[in-house]
Tab-separated table of N, CA and C in Angstrom:
chain	number	residue	atom	x	y	z
A	564	MET	N	26.407	-20.600	-90.696
A	564	MET	CA	25.594	-20.144	-91.812
A	564	MET	C	26.007	-20.897	-93.082
A	565	ILE	N	25.014	-21.362	-93.811
A	565	ILE	CA	25.269	-22.125	-95.032
A	565	ILE	C	25.734	-21.202	-96.148
A	566	ASN	N	26.773	-21.624	-96.868
A	566	ASN	CA	27.263	-20.889	-98.022
A	566	ASN	C	27.830	-21.872	-99.034
A	567	LEU	N	27.859	-21.441	-100.290
A	567	LEU	CA	28.415	-22.255	-101.375
A	567	LEU	C	29.799	-21.738	-101.711
A	568	ARG	N	30.721	-22.671	-101.971
A	568	ARG	CA	32.060	-22.297	-102.431
A	568	ARG	C	32.406	-23.182	-103.616
A	569	LYS	N	32.932	-22.545	-104.646
A	569	LYS	CA	33.331	-23.304	-105.826
A	569	LYS	C	34.374	-24.355	-105.433
A	570	ILE	N	34.259	-25.527	-106.038
A	570	ILE	CA	35.259	-26.567	-105.816
A	570	ILE	C	36.538	-26.137	-106.534
A	571	SER	N	37.628	-26.242	-105.816
A	571	SER	CA	38.918	-25.784	-106.329
A	571	SER	C	40.019	-26.714	-105.831
A	572	GLU	N	41.227	-26.350	-106.156
A	572	GLU	CA	42.389	-27.113	-105.696
A	572	GLU	C	42.447	-27.178	-104.170
A	573	GLU	N	41.938	-26.139	-103.520
A	573	GLU	CA	42.012	-26.066	-102.065
A	573	GLU	C	41.003	-26.963	-101.342
A	574	ASN	N	39.884	-27.319	-102.001
A	574	ASN	CA	38.844	-28.030	-101.242
A	574	ASN	C	38.306	-29.312	-101.881
A	575	PHE	N	38.858	-29.734	-103.013
A	575	PHE	CA	38.274	-30.911	-103.669
A	575	PHE	C	38.438	-32.182	-102.841
A	576	ILE	N	39.489	-32.284	-102.047
A	576	ILE	CA	39.661	-33.471	-101.194
A	576	ILE	C	38.563	-33.527	-100.136
A	577	ASP	N	38.146	-32.358	-99.632
A	577	ASP	CA	37.034	-32.333	-98.675
A	577	ASP	C	35.771	-32.910	-99.313
A	578	ALA	N	35.551	-32.615	-100.593
A	578	ALA	CA	34.395	-33.177	-101.305
A	578	ALA	C	34.528	-34.695	-101.412
A	579	PHE	N	35.738	-35.181	-101.674
A	579	PHE	CA	35.952	-36.628	-101.763
A	579	PHE	C	35.647	-37.328	-100.439
A	580	ASN	N	35.836	-36.624	-99.332
A	580	ASN	CA	35.651	-37.222	-98.006
A	580	ASN	C	34.211	-37.197	-97.510
A	581	LEU	N	33.299	-36.595	-98.263
A	581	LEU	CA	31.894	-36.601	-97.863
A	581	LEU	C	31.353	-38.023	-97.931
A	582	LYS	N	30.446	-38.326	-97.023
A	582	LYS	CA	29.891	-39.682	-96.961
A	582	LYS	C	28.366	-39.618	-96.984
A	583	LEU	N	27.794	-40.563	-97.697
A	583	LEU	CA	26.344	-40.711	-97.727
A	583	LEU	C	25.916	-41.634	-96.592
A	584	GLY	N	24.676	-41.509	-96.167
A	584	GLY	CA	24.135	-42.401	-95.156
A	584	GLY	C	23.924	-43.796	-95.716
A	585	HIS	N	23.588	-44.725	-94.822
A	585	HIS	CA	23.349	-46.118	-95.185
A	585	HIS	C	22.332	-46.212	-96.318
A	586	ASP	N	22.700	-46.904	-97.392
A	586	ASP	CA	21.841	-47.155	-98.558
A	586	ASP	C	21.513	-45.909	-99.381
A	587	GLN	N	22.138	-44.760	-99.101
A	587	GLN	CA	21.852	-43.562	-99.881
A	587	GLN	C	22.628	-43.505	-101.198
A	588	ASP	N	23.591	-44.385	-101.382
A	588	ASP	CA	24.357	-44.370	-102.634
A	588	ASP	C	23.475	-44.710	-103.834
A	589	LYS	N	22.301	-45.279	-103.606
A	589	LYS	CA	21.384	-45.535	-104.715
A	589	LYS	C	20.635	-44.265	-105.126
A	590	PHE	N	20.727	-43.215	-104.295
A	590	PHE	CA	20.027	-41.964	-104.574
A	590	PHE	C	20.883	-40.935	-105.301
A	591	VAL	N	22.172	-40.913	-105.059
A	591	VAL	CA	23.019	-39.852	-105.604
A	591	VAL	C	24.438	-40.364	-105.808
A	592	SER	N	25.082	-39.858	-106.844
A	592	SER	CA	26.474	-40.230	-107.106
A	592	SER	C	27.403	-39.494	-106.147
A	593	HIS	N	28.500	-40.115	-105.845
A	593	HIS	CA	29.503	-39.514	-104.974
A	593	HIS	C	30.189	-38.358	-105.709
A	594	PRO	N	30.670	-37.349	-104.974
A	594	PRO	CA	31.354	-36.223	-105.629
A	594	PRO	C	32.534	-36.608	-106.518
A	595	ILE	N	33.177	-37.726	-106.274
A	595	ILE	CA	34.292	-38.133	-107.144
A	595	ILE	C	33.794	-38.291	-108.579
A	596	ARG	N	32.684	-38.981	-108.758
A	596	ARG	CA	32.108	-39.156	-110.101
A	596	ARG	C	31.655	-37.810	-110.657
A	597	SER	N	31.013	-37.032	-109.823
A	597	SER	CA	30.504	-35.745	-110.259
A	597	SER	C	31.617	-34.806	-110.704
A	598	LEU	N	32.729	-34.814	-109.994
A	598	LEU	CA	33.837	-33.940	-110.379
A	598	LEU	C	34.474	-34.389	-111.690
A	599	ALA	N	34.438	-35.676	-111.963
A	599	ALA	CA	34.897	-36.143	-113.279
A	599	ALA	C	33.978	-35.594	-114.368
A	600	GLN	N	32.666	-35.607	-114.119
A	600	GLN	CA	31.731	-35.027	-115.078
A	600	GLN	C	31.945	-33.515	-115.199
A	601	ALA	N	32.241	-32.859	-114.083
A	601	ALA	CA	32.488	-31.408	-114.111
A	601	ALA	C	33.672	-31.086	-115.012
A	602	TYR	N	34.663	-31.947	-115.013
A	602	TYR	CA	35.812	-31.733	-115.888
A	602	TYR	C	35.399	-31.833	-117.362
A	603	VAL	N	34.603	-32.831	-117.662
A	603	VAL	CA	34.164	-33.030	-119.043
A	603	VAL	C	33.294	-31.863	-119.514
A	604	TYR	N	32.420	-31.381	-118.645
A	604	TYR	CA	31.478	-30.306	-118.994
A	604	TYR	C	31.921	-28.951	-118.438
A	605	ARG	N	33.207	-28.755	-118.277
A	605	ARG	CA	33.755	-27.588	-117.577
A	605	ARG	C	33.341	-26.235	-118.126
A	606	ASP	N	32.941	-26.179	-119.393
A	606	ASP	CA	32.532	-24.895	-119.970
A	606	ASP	C	31.076	-24.550	-119.677
A	607	GLN	N	30.354	-25.492	-119.070
A	607	GLN	CA	28.936	-25.245	-118.822
A	607	GLN	C	28.475	-25.696	-117.441
A	608	CYS	N	29.407	-25.852	-116.511
A	608	CYS	CA	28.980	-26.281	-115.181
A	608	CYS	C	29.855	-25.686	-114.091
A	609	GLN	N	29.321	-25.762	-112.869
A	609	GLN	CA	30.062	-25.302	-111.707
A	609	GLN	C	29.753	-26.216	-110.526
A	610	PRO	N	30.763	-26.927	-110.019
A	610	PRO	CA	30.571	-27.709	-108.795
A	610	PRO	C	30.823	-26.836	-107.563
A	611	PHE	N	30.055	-27.089	-106.516
A	611	PHE	CA	30.166	-26.327	-105.274
A	611	PHE	C	30.269	-27.252	-104.069
A	612	GLY	N	31.039	-26.825	-103.093
A	612	GLY	CA	30.955	-27.395	-101.766
A	612	GLY	C	29.887	-26.621	-101.021
A	613	ILE	N	29.103	-27.331	-100.236
A	613	ILE	CA	28.103	-26.704	-99.373
A	613	ILE	C	28.742	-26.621	-97.993
A	614	TYR	N	28.839	-25.420	-97.460
A	614	TYR	CA	29.556	-25.193	-96.201
A	614	TYR	C	28.629	-24.702	-95.108
A	615	ASP	N	28.881	-25.191	-93.912
A	615	ASP	CA	28.326	-24.618	-92.693
A	615	ASP	C	29.486	-23.868	-92.068
A	616	ASP	N	29.477	-22.560	-92.199
A	616	ASP	CA	30.629	-21.725	-91.855
A	616	ASP	C	31.830	-22.215	-92.656
A	617	ASP	N	32.827	-22.842	-92.012
A	617	ASP	CA	34.021	-23.271	-92.742
A	617	ASP	C	34.133	-24.786	-92.886
A	618	ILE	N	33.062	-25.498	-92.623
A	618	ILE	CA	33.074	-26.963	-92.723
A	618	ILE	C	32.224	-27.389	-93.909
A	619	MET	N	32.832	-28.155	-94.831
A	619	MET	CA	32.066	-28.670	-95.966
A	619	MET	C	31.121	-29.750	-95.463
A	620	VAL	N	29.827	-29.514	-95.672
A	620	VAL	CA	28.809	-30.459	-95.212
A	620	VAL	C	28.084	-31.128	-96.370
A	621	GLY	N	28.389	-30.697	-97.603
A	621	GLY	CA	27.708	-31.279	-98.749
A	621	GLY	C	28.330	-30.831	-100.056
A	622	TYR	N	27.685	-31.242	-101.118
A	622	TYR	CA	28.199	-31.015	-102.464
A	622	TYR	C	27.017	-30.878	-103.421
A	623	VAL	N	27.199	-30.068	-104.457
A	623	VAL	CA	26.195	-29.942	-105.510
A	623	VAL	C	26.881	-29.427	-106.784
A	624	MET	N	26.310	-29.762	-107.923
A	624	MET	CA	26.833	-29.232	-109.181
A	624	MET	C	25.675	-28.638	-109.985
A	625	VAL	N	25.924	-27.477	-110.559
A	625	VAL	CA	24.983	-26.817	-111.458
A	625	VAL	C	25.549	-26.952	-112.865
A	626	ILE	N	24.713	-27.380	-113.792
A	626	ILE	CA	25.144	-27.508	-115.179
A	626	ILE	C	24.100	-26.864	-116.087
A	627	TYR	N	24.577	-26.277	-117.160
A	627	TYR	CA	23.707	-25.605	-118.121
A	627	TYR	C	23.642	-26.432	-119.392
A	628	ASP	N	22.443	-26.775	-119.789
A	628	ASP	CA	22.245	-27.517	-121.034
A	628	ASP	C	21.969	-26.501	-122.137
A	629	ASP	N	22.982	-26.200	-122.926
A	629	ASP	CA	22.831	-25.163	-123.943
A	629	ASP	C	22.072	-25.644	-125.181
A	630	ASP	N	21.726	-26.921	-125.238
A	630	ASP	CA	20.891	-27.413	-126.333
A	630	ASP	C	19.421	-27.044	-126.116
A	631	ILE	N	18.993	-27.084	-124.855
A	631	ILE	CA	17.580	-26.773	-124.565
A	631	ILE	C	17.432	-25.565	-123.630
A	632	LEU	N	18.539	-24.899	-123.354
A	632	LEU	CA	18.558	-23.687	-122.546
A	632	LEU	C	17.885	-23.876	-121.189
A	633	GLU	N	18.454	-24.815	-120.413
A	633	GLU	CA	17.960	-25.001	-119.055
A	633	GLU	C	19.108	-25.349	-118.124
A	634	TYR	N	18.932	-24.979	-116.879
A	634	TYR	CA	19.889	-25.330	-115.841
A	634	TYR	C	19.448	-26.631	-115.188
A	635	ASN	N	20.440	-27.419	-114.794
A	635	ASN	CA	20.185	-28.670	-114.096
A	635	ASN	C	20.973	-28.683	-112.795
A	636	ILE	N	20.376	-29.257	-111.783
A	636	ILE	CA	21.067	-29.469	-110.510
A	636	ILE	C	21.406	-30.948	-110.449
A	637	TRP	N	22.697	-31.231	-110.324
A	637	TRP	CA	23.183	-32.617	-110.321
A	637	TRP	C	23.840	-32.958	-108.987
A	638	HIS	N	23.620	-34.167	-108.547
A	638	HIS	CA	24.388	-34.802	-107.470
A	638	HIS	C	24.362	-34.059	-106.132
A	639	MET	N	23.281	-33.388	-105.819
A	639	MET	CA	23.228	-32.692	-104.534
A	639	MET	C	23.200	-33.711	-103.404
A	640	MET	N	24.078	-33.512	-102.439
A	640	MET	CA	24.128	-34.423	-101.289
A	640	MET	C	24.613	-33.678	-100.061
A	641	ILE	N	24.123	-34.137	-98.910
A	641	ILE	CA	24.580	-33.643	-97.615
A	641	ILE	C	25.232	-34.824	-96.906
A	642	ASP	N	26.408	-34.588	-96.331
A	642	ASP	CA	27.134	-35.622	-95.612
A	642	ASP	C	26.245	-36.236	-94.523
A	643	GLU	N	26.405	-37.531	-94.314
A	643	GLU	CA	25.548	-38.255	-93.370
A	643	GLU	C	25.537	-37.636	-91.978
A	644	LYS	N	26.645	-37.046	-91.534
A	644	LYS	CA	26.704	-36.458	-90.189
A	644	LYS	C	25.945	-35.141	-90.086
A	645	HIS	N	25.582	-34.568	-91.217
A	645	HIS	CA	24.979	-33.245	-91.217
A	645	HIS	C	23.553	-33.228	-91.773
A	646	GLN	N	22.983	-34.400	-92.004
A	646	GLN	CA	21.623	-34.474	-92.527
A	646	GLN	C	20.608	-34.148	-91.431
A	647	GLY	N	19.456	-33.650	-91.862
A	647	GLY	CA	18.374	-33.366	-90.924
A	647	GLY	C	18.518	-32.048	-90.190
A	648	LYS	N	19.405	-31.182	-90.650
A	648	LYS	CA	19.652	-29.901	-89.983
A	648	LYS	C	19.188	-28.708	-90.818
A	649	GLY	N	18.525	-28.964	-91.940
A	649	GLY	CA	18.053	-27.886	-92.796
A	649	GLY	C	19.085	-27.389	-93.790
A	650	PHE	N	20.242	-28.048	-93.856
A	650	PHE	CA	21.302	-27.602	-94.761
A	650	PHE	C	20.910	-27.771	-96.222
A	651	GLY	N	20.179	-28.827	-96.539
A	651	GLY	CA	19.775	-29.071	-97.923
A	651	GLY	C	18.882	-27.953	-98.440
A	652	LYS	N	17.903	-27.554	-97.653
A	652	LYS	CA	17.005	-26.473	-98.068
A	652	LYS	C	17.772	-25.161	-98.220
A	653	ALA	N	18.598	-24.829	-97.247
A	653	ALA	CA	19.377	-23.587	-97.313
A	653	ALA	C	20.292	-23.585	-98.533
A	654	ALA	N	20.917	-24.728	-98.805
A	654	ALA	CA	21.813	-24.822	-99.961
A	654	ALA	C	21.027	-24.696	-101.262
A	655	LEU	N	19.874	-25.343	-101.343
A	655	LEU	CA	19.068	-25.280	-102.558
A	655	LEU	C	18.635	-23.843	-102.848
A	656	GLU	N	18.275	-23.110	-101.824
A	656	GLU	CA	17.905	-21.706	-102.018
A	656	GLU	C	19.089	-20.901	-102.568
A	657	GLN	N	20.292	-21.190	-102.081
A	657	GLN	CA	21.475	-20.485	-102.582
A	657	GLN	C	21.821	-20.916	-104.009
A	658	ILE	N	21.615	-22.172	-104.314
A	658	ILE	CA	21.857	-22.661	-105.672
A	658	ILE	C	20.918	-21.949	-106.649
A	659	LEU	N	19.666	-21.827	-106.263
A	659	LEU	CA	18.696	-21.149	-107.129
A	659	LEU	C	19.036	-19.668	-107.275
A	660	ALA	N	19.545	-19.060	-106.223
A	660	ALA	CA	19.983	-17.658	-106.325
A	660	ALA	C	21.154	-17.545	-107.302
A	661	TYR	N	22.090	-18.497	-107.236
A	661	TYR	CA	23.219	-18.519	-108.183
A	661	TYR	C	22.705	-18.669	-109.616
A	662	ILE	N	21.797	-19.606	-109.831
A	662	ILE	CA	21.253	-19.834	-111.172
A	662	ILE	C	20.531	-18.589	-111.682
A	663	SER	N	19.887	-17.854	-110.796
A	663	SER	CA	19.146	-16.660	-111.225
A	663	SER	C	20.063	-15.587	-111.805
A	664	THR	N	21.364	-15.684	-111.543
A	664	THR	CA	22.322	-14.739	-112.146
A	664	THR	C	22.657	-15.130	-113.590
A	665	LYS	N	22.161	-16.291	-114.011
A	665	LYS	CA	22.362	-16.820	-115.370
A	665	LYS	C	23.848	-16.869	-115.753
A	666	PRO	N	24.640	-17.581	-114.957
A	666	PRO	CA	26.085	-17.588	-115.170
A	666	PRO	C	26.547	-18.209	-116.490
A	667	PHE	N	25.734	-19.094	-117.077
A	667	PHE	CA	26.139	-19.751	-118.323
A	667	PHE	C	25.248	-19.401	-119.499
A	668	GLY	N	24.121	-18.781	-119.243
A	668	GLY	CA	23.202	-18.431	-120.316
A	668	GLY	C	21.795	-18.277	-119.800
A	669	ASN	N	20.922	-17.842	-120.681
A	669	ASN	CA	19.542	-17.578	-120.317
A	669	ASN	C	18.745	-18.882	-120.205
A	670	SER	N	17.755	-18.880	-119.334
A	670	SER	CA	16.873	-20.024	-119.176
A	670	SER	C	15.645	-19.591	-118.391
A	671	ILE	N	14.572	-20.324	-118.580
A	671	ILE	CA	13.376	-20.052	-117.784
A	671	ILE	C	13.073	-21.192	-116.810
A	672	ARG	N	13.950	-22.197	-116.762
A	672	ARG	CA	13.663	-23.314	-115.846
A	672	ARG	C	14.938	-23.973	-115.331
A	673	VAL	N	14.723	-24.648	-114.199
A	673	VAL	CA	15.760	-25.473	-113.581
A	673	VAL	C	15.169	-26.866	-113.457
A	674	THR	N	15.938	-27.865	-113.848
A	674	THR	CA	15.465	-29.241	-113.822
A	674	THR	C	16.422	-30.088	-112.997
A	675	LEU	N	15.878	-31.102	-112.375
A	675	LEU	CA	16.683	-32.077	-111.646
A	675	LEU	C	15.969	-33.413	-111.677
A	676	THR	N	16.675	-34.446	-111.299
A	676	THR	CA	16.042	-35.753	-111.146
A	676	THR	C	16.243	-36.219	-109.718
A	677	CYS	N	15.332	-37.059	-109.275
A	677	CYS	CA	15.387	-37.570	-107.905
A	677	CYS	C	14.864	-39.001	-107.905
A	678	ASN	N	15.528	-39.859	-107.176
A	678	ASN	CA	15.072	-41.238	-107.042
A	678	ASN	C	13.691	-41.247	-106.398
A	679	LYS	N	12.789	-42.012	-106.955
A	679	LYS	CA	11.409	-42.047	-106.473
A	679	LYS	C	11.301	-42.492	-105.012
A	680	ASP	N	12.307	-43.195	-104.517
A	680	ASP	CA	12.284	-43.667	-103.131
A	680	ASP	C	12.934	-42.688	-102.153
A	681	ASN	N	13.490	-41.605	-102.665
A	681	ASN	CA	14.147	-40.618	-101.804
A	681	ASN	C	13.091	-39.599	-101.344
A	682	LYS	N	12.268	-40.030	-100.410
A	682	LYS	CA	11.111	-39.238	-99.959
A	682	LYS	C	11.525	-37.898	-99.363
A	683	THR	N	12.626	-37.863	-98.641
A	683	THR	CA	13.082	-36.614	-98.018
A	683	THR	C	13.431	-35.586	-99.086
A	684	ALA	N	14.212	-35.990	-100.076
A	684	ALA	CA	14.610	-35.060	-101.133
A	684	ALA	C	13.407	-34.638	-101.969
A	685	LEU	N	12.529	-35.573	-102.296
A	685	LEU	CA	11.337	-35.216	-103.078
A	685	LEU	C	10.493	-34.178	-102.346
A	686	ALA	N	10.328	-34.358	-101.040
A	686	ALA	CA	9.555	-33.386	-100.251
A	686	ALA	C	10.225	-32.015	-100.275
A	687	LEU	N	11.533	-31.986	-100.159
A	687	LEU	CA	12.270	-30.721	-100.210
A	687	LEU	C	12.046	-30.026	-101.548
A	688	TYR	N	12.237	-30.743	-102.641
A	688	TYR	CA	12.105	-30.146	-103.964
A	688	TYR	C	10.680	-29.634	-104.205
A	689	ARG	N	9.698	-30.432	-103.816
A	689	ARG	CA	8.302	-30.013	-103.992
A	689	ARG	C	7.992	-28.790	-103.134
A	690	ASN	N	8.537	-28.757	-101.939
A	690	ASN	CA	8.328	-27.626	-101.029
A	690	ASN	C	8.869	-26.319	-101.612
A	691	ILE	N	9.966	-26.414	-102.331
A	691	ILE	CA	10.581	-25.236	-102.948
A	691	ILE	C	9.775	-24.785	-104.173
A	692	GLY	N	9.009	-25.704	-104.766
A	692	GLY	CA	8.191	-25.355	-105.928
A	692	GLY	C	8.447	-26.181	-107.170
A	693	PHE	N	9.354	-27.151	-107.094
A	693	PHE	CA	9.589	-28.040	-108.232
A	693	PHE	C	8.348	-28.907	-108.439
A	694	ILE	N	8.016	-29.150	-109.703
A	694	ILE	CA	6.895	-30.026	-110.029
A	694	ILE	C	7.378	-31.139	-110.956
A	695	GLU	N	6.726	-32.271	-110.871
A	695	GLU	CA	7.092	-33.408	-111.711
A	695	GLU	C	6.708	-33.128	-113.158
A	696	THR	N	7.598	-33.506	-114.070
A	696	THR	CA	7.347	-33.288	-115.504
A	696	THR	C	6.621	-34.464	-116.137
A	697	GLY	N	6.607	-35.606	-115.461
A	697	GLY	CA	6.041	-36.822	-116.044
A	697	GLY	C	7.101	-37.709	-116.662
A	698	VAL	N	8.330	-37.196	-116.790
A	698	VAL	CA	9.431	-37.987	-117.335
A	698	VAL	C	10.015	-38.842	-116.208
A	699	VAL	N	10.110	-40.141	-116.463
A	699	VAL	CA	10.686	-41.078	-115.510
A	699	VAL	C	11.706	-41.921	-116.257
A	700	ASP	N	12.900	-42.067	-115.682
A	700	ASP	CA	13.954	-42.878	-116.272
A	700	ASP	C	14.421	-43.851	-115.208
A	701	ASP	N	14.091	-45.118	-115.386
A	701	ASP	CA	14.322	-46.135	-114.360
A	701	ASP	C	13.632	-45.676	-113.078
A	702	ASP	N	14.404	-45.418	-112.013
A	702	ASP	CA	13.824	-44.998	-110.737
A	702	ASP	C	13.896	-43.491	-110.524
A	703	GLU	N	14.345	-42.763	-111.547
A	703	GLU	CA	14.530	-41.314	-111.422
A	703	GLU	C	13.326	-40.550	-111.965
A	704	ILE	N	12.804	-39.650	-111.134
A	704	ILE	CA	11.697	-38.775	-111.505
A	704	ILE	C	12.280	-37.407	-111.856
A	705	GLU	N	11.844	-36.834	-112.968
A	705	GLU	CA	12.305	-35.499	-113.343
A	705	GLU	C	11.357	-34.459	-112.758
A	706	LEU	N	11.940	-33.411	-112.184
A	706	LEU	CA	11.172	-32.290	-111.648
A	706	LEU	C	11.738	-30.999	-112.224
A	707	THR	N	10.876	-29.994	-112.350
A	707	THR	CA	11.319	-28.719	-112.911
A	707	THR	C	10.734	-27.557	-112.121
A	708	LEU	N	11.424	-26.437	-112.188
A	708	LEU	CA	10.998	-25.217	-111.519
A	708	LEU	C	11.044	-24.086	-112.526
A	709	ASP	N	9.958	-23.371	-112.662
A	709	ASP	CA	9.891	-22.213	-113.559
A	709	ASP	C	10.570	-21.031	-112.871
A	710	ILE	N	11.592	-20.469	-113.497
A	710	ILE	CA	12.300	-19.330	-112.917
A	710	ILE	C	12.125	-18.082	-113.788
A	711	SER	N	11.074	-18.077	-114.613
A	711	SER	CA	10.868	-16.943	-115.521
A	711	SER	C	10.305	-15.731	-114.805
A	712	LYS	N	9.765	-15.919	-113.619
A	712	LYS	CA	9.150	-14.807	-112.885
A	712	LYS	C	10.172	-13.975	-112.170
């Protein structure tokens, strides 16, 4: 069963050992970079390991932008050995449940970016209800989800 666990002293090395599939490094940053960002933004973010029972199969970070009052999902990835098993969708649903508790502040939306060539991730996000905002930065498309309901 998929579950999220906060990255801590006990599991950060497991996050470092996650691997992306061939050519996927152009789609998402490795957890090492993300955890450095988590340190910088530590008062407004939470990194998680994505677990299948007790095995870390992925990584994601939630960050709160207190300037515009929105949550962002950063660097979500599933290890290459565990892709295609529905873990990304299950994890995204749990991430959204976490955000709905408003751990860092109030917001009516969740935003993320996705590489325009990452068809699998784009389909997942659209399936959950994210819509494109029209903002594009290089190859990254911004998508948002209204959570006011």
